[in-house]
PDB file of C-alpha atoms in Angstrom:
ATOM      1  CA  UNK A   1       2.392  13.092  -2.744  1.00 88.00           C
ATOM      2  CA  UNK A   2       3.536   9.496  -2.436  1.00 95.00           C
ATOM      3  CA  UNK A   3       6.119   8.374  -4.990  1.00 95.00           C
ATOM      4  CA  UNK A   4       8.112   5.201  -5.553  1.00 96.00           C
ATOM      5  CA  UNK A   5      11.284   4.985  -3.533  1.00 96.00           C
ATOM      6  CA  UNK A   6      14.647   3.283  -3.722  1.00 94.00           C
ATOM      7  CA  UNK A   7      15.168   3.791   0.010  1.00 96.00           C
ATOM      8  CA  UNK A   8      15.314   0.798   2.321  1.00 96.00           C
ATOM      9  CA  UNK A   9      12.065  -0.249   3.943  1.00 95.00           C
ATOM     10  CA  UNK A  10      13.897  -1.840   6.886  1.00 95.00           C
ATOM     11  CA  UNK A  11      12.383  -0.753  10.176  1.00 93.00           C
ATOM     12  CA  UNK A  12       8.899  -0.200   8.780  1.00 95.00           C
ATOM     13  CA  UNK A  13       6.026  -1.996  10.452  1.00 95.00           C
ATOM     14  CA  UNK A  14       2.255  -2.095  10.612  1.00 96.00           C
ATOM     15  CA  UNK A  15       0.677   0.502  12.940  1.00 96.00           C
ATOM     16  CA  UNK A  16      -2.984  -0.431  12.288  1.00 96.00           C
ATOM     17  CA  UNK A  17      -3.395   1.939   9.350  1.00 97.00           C
ATOM     18  CA  UNK A  18      -5.320   0.266   6.521  1.00 98.00           C
ATOM     19  CA  UNK A  19      -7.130   1.230   3.345  1.00 98.00           C
ATOM     20  CA  UNK A  20      -9.671  -0.592   1.213  1.00 98.00           C
ATOM     21  CA  UNK A  21      -9.055  -0.525  -2.535  1.00 98.00           C
ATOM     22  CA  UNK A  22      -8.484  -2.693  -5.579  1.00 98.00           C
ATOM     23  CA  UNK A  23      -5.079  -3.422  -7.060  1.00 98.00           C
ATOM     24  CA  UNK A  24      -6.094  -1.511 -10.193  1.00 98.00           C
ATOM     25  CA  UNK A  25      -7.173   1.526  -8.154  1.00 98.00           C
ATOM     26  CA  UNK A  26      -3.813   1.610  -6.402  1.00 98.00           C
ATOM     27  CA  UNK A  27      -1.929   1.153  -9.670  1.00 97.00           C
ATOM     28  CA  UNK A  28      -3.846   4.079 -11.146  1.00 96.00           C
ATOM     29  CA  UNK A  29      -2.748   6.444  -8.373  1.00 96.00           C
ATOM     30  CA  UNK A  30       0.692   5.179  -7.280  1.00 96.00           C
ATOM     31  CA  UNK A  31       1.935   3.077 -10.188  1.00 96.00           C
ATOM     32  CA  UNK A  32       2.976  -0.519 -10.549  1.00 97.00           C
ATOM     33  CA  UNK A  33       3.878  -2.456  -7.394  1.00 98.00           C
ATOM     34  CA  UNK A  34       7.507  -3.219  -6.628  1.00 97.00           C
ATOM     35  CA  UNK A  35       6.514  -6.820  -5.854  1.00 97.00           C
ATOM     36  CA  UNK A  36       3.755  -8.802  -7.546  1.00 97.00           C
ATOM     37  CA  UNK A  37       3.902 -12.495  -6.657  1.00 96.00           C
ATOM     38  CA  UNK A  38       0.143 -12.895  -6.728  1.00 97.00           C
ATOM     39  CA  UNK A  39       0.073 -16.663  -6.181  1.00 97.00           C
ATOM     40  CA  UNK A  40      -1.452 -16.810  -2.707  1.00 96.00           C
ATOM     41  CA  UNK A  41       1.488 -18.871  -1.458  1.00 96.00           C
ATOM     42  CA  UNK A  42       3.086 -16.197   0.751  1.00 95.00           C
ATOM     43  CA  UNK A  43       1.912 -13.794   3.449  1.00 96.00           C
ATOM     44  CA  UNK A  44       2.229 -10.925   0.937  1.00 97.00           C
ATOM     45  CA  UNK A  45       1.142 -11.116  -2.710  1.00 98.00           C
ATOM     46  CA  UNK A  46       1.536  -7.489  -3.812  1.00 98.00           C
ATOM     47  CA  UNK A  47       3.551  -4.616  -2.341  1.00 98.00           C
ATOM     48  CA  UNK A  48       4.398  -1.001  -3.073  1.00 98.00           C
ATOM     49  CA  UNK A  49       7.404   0.812  -1.565  1.00 98.00           C
ATOM     50  CA  UNK A  50       6.873   4.560  -1.469  1.00 98.00           C
ATOM     51  CA  UNK A  51       8.026   7.732   0.227  1.00 97.00           C
ATOM     52  CA  UNK A  52       6.196  10.907   1.128  1.00 97.00           C
ATOM     53  CA  UNK A  53       7.259  14.517   0.551  1.00 95.00           C
ATOM     54  CA  UNK A  54       9.216  14.426   3.837  1.00 96.00           C
ATOM     55  CA  UNK A  55      11.240  11.370   2.788  1.00 97.00           C
ATOM     56  CA  UNK A  56       9.361   8.969   5.074  1.00 97.00           C
ATOM     57  CA  UNK A  57       9.215   5.451   3.637  1.00 98.00           C
ATOM     58  CA  UNK A  58       5.923   3.537   3.612  1.00 98.00           C
ATOM     59  CA  UNK A  59       4.851   0.176   2.285  1.00 98.00           C
ATOM     60  CA  UNK A  60       1.404  -0.843   1.098  1.00 98.00           C
ATOM     61  CA  UNK A  61       0.710  -4.556   1.010  1.00 98.00           C
ATOM     62  CA  UNK A  62      -1.923  -7.222   1.381  1.00 98.00           C
ATOM     63  CA  UNK A  63      -1.482  -9.422   4.447  1.00 97.00           C
ATOM     64  CA  UNK A  64      -2.248 -13.108   4.710  1.00 97.00           C
ATOM     65  CA  UNK A  65      -4.827 -13.346   1.949  1.00 96.00           C
ATOM     66  CA  UNK A  66      -3.325 -16.758   1.069  1.00 97.00           C
ATOM     67  CA  UNK A  67      -5.070 -16.723  -2.302  1.00 97.00           C
ATOM     68  CA  UNK A  68      -4.705 -14.937  -5.612  1.00 97.00           C
ATOM     69  CA  UNK A  69      -6.170 -11.442  -5.484  1.00 98.00           C
ATOM     70  CA  UNK A  70      -8.385 -10.234  -8.327  1.00 98.00           C
ATOM     71  CA  UNK A  71      -7.151  -6.903  -9.635  1.00 98.00           C
ATOM     72  CA  UNK A  72     -10.675  -5.435  -9.443  1.00 98.00           C
ATOM     73  CA  UNK A  73     -11.456  -6.944  -6.023  1.00 98.00           C
ATOM     74  CA  UNK A  74     -11.616  -4.562  -3.060  1.00 98.00           C
ATOM     75  CA  UNK A  75      -9.487  -5.788  -0.160  1.00 98.00           C
ATOM     76  CA  UNK A  76      -7.918  -4.310   2.945  1.00 98.00           C
ATOM     77  CA  UNK A  77      -4.326  -3.157   2.477  1.00 98.00           C
ATOM     78  CA  UNK A  78      -1.851  -2.666   5.313  1.00 98.00           C
ATOM     79  CA  UNK A  79       0.284   0.456   5.415  1.00 98.00           C
ATOM     80  CA  UNK A  80       3.707   0.044   6.972  1.00 98.00           C
ATOM     81  CA  UNK A  81       5.963   2.816   8.205  1.00 98.00           C
ATOM     82  CA  UNK A  82       8.248   3.816  11.052  1.00 97.00           C
ATOM     83  CA  UNK A  83       5.452   5.405  13.114  1.00 97.00           C
ATOM     84  CA  UNK A  84       1.672   5.572  13.346  1.00 97.00           C
ATOM     85  CA  UNK A  85       1.809   9.241  12.374  1.00 97.00           C
ATOM     86  CA  UNK A  86       3.620   8.377   9.134  1.00 97.00           C
ATOM     87  CA  UNK A  87       1.226   5.547   8.254  1.00 98.00           C
ATOM     88  CA  UNK A  88      -1.861   7.594   9.139  1.00 98.00           C
ATOM     89  CA  UNK A  89      -0.594  10.447   6.945  1.00 97.00           C
ATOM     90  CA  UNK A  90      -0.003   8.020   4.072  1.00 98.00           C
ATOM     91  CA  UNK A  91      -3.495   6.598   4.584  1.00 98.00           C
ATOM     92  CA  UNK A  92      -5.019  10.072   4.330  1.00 97.00           C
ATOM     93  CA  UNK A  93      -3.035  10.824   1.206  1.00 97.00           C
ATOM     94  CA  UNK A  94      -4.046   7.557  -0.484  1.00 97.00           C
ATOM     95  CA  UNK A  95      -7.700   8.036   0.445  1.00 97.00           C
ATOM     96  CA  UNK A  96      -7.585  11.546  -1.028  1.00 96.00           C
ATOM     97  CA  UNK A  97      -5.970  10.294  -4.237  1.00 95.00           C
ATOM     98  CA  UNK A  98      -8.589   7.529  -4.516  1.00 96.00           C
ATOM     99  CA  UNK A  99     -11.384  10.059  -4.044  1.00 94.00           C
ATOM    100  CA  UNK A 100      -9.932  12.656  -6.418  1.00 92.00           C
ATOM    101  CA  UNK A 101      -7.826  10.673  -8.933  1.00 81.00           C
ATOM    102  CA  UNK A 102      -7.690  13.493 -11.492  1.00 76.00           C
ATOM    103  CA  UNK A 103      -5.741  15.679  -9.033  1.00 68.00           C
ATOM    104  CA  UNK A 104      -2.799  13.239  -8.976  1.00 63.00           C
TER     105      UNK A 104
END
């Protein structure tokens, strides 16, 4: 289960793990984002900082949309972590939670 974290996200990076979802879908399964500057002026508009059951930190964020994102618009989200294994595991967990939201 992914939960919000207070741990540092330093050292996390993108390992080509992505998911497609809306902001509202992600909010419904993982809560409010830690950063929501949805102006389109920066490389990242919205970001979550989470950790898995093993204490691995992951980030979920849009990348270079350069526009405001509609909260019901499906977009591709990047998953950052310290390894591809960590980000792939987080991807699988998020996809499961999106498919079976009542089990969260």
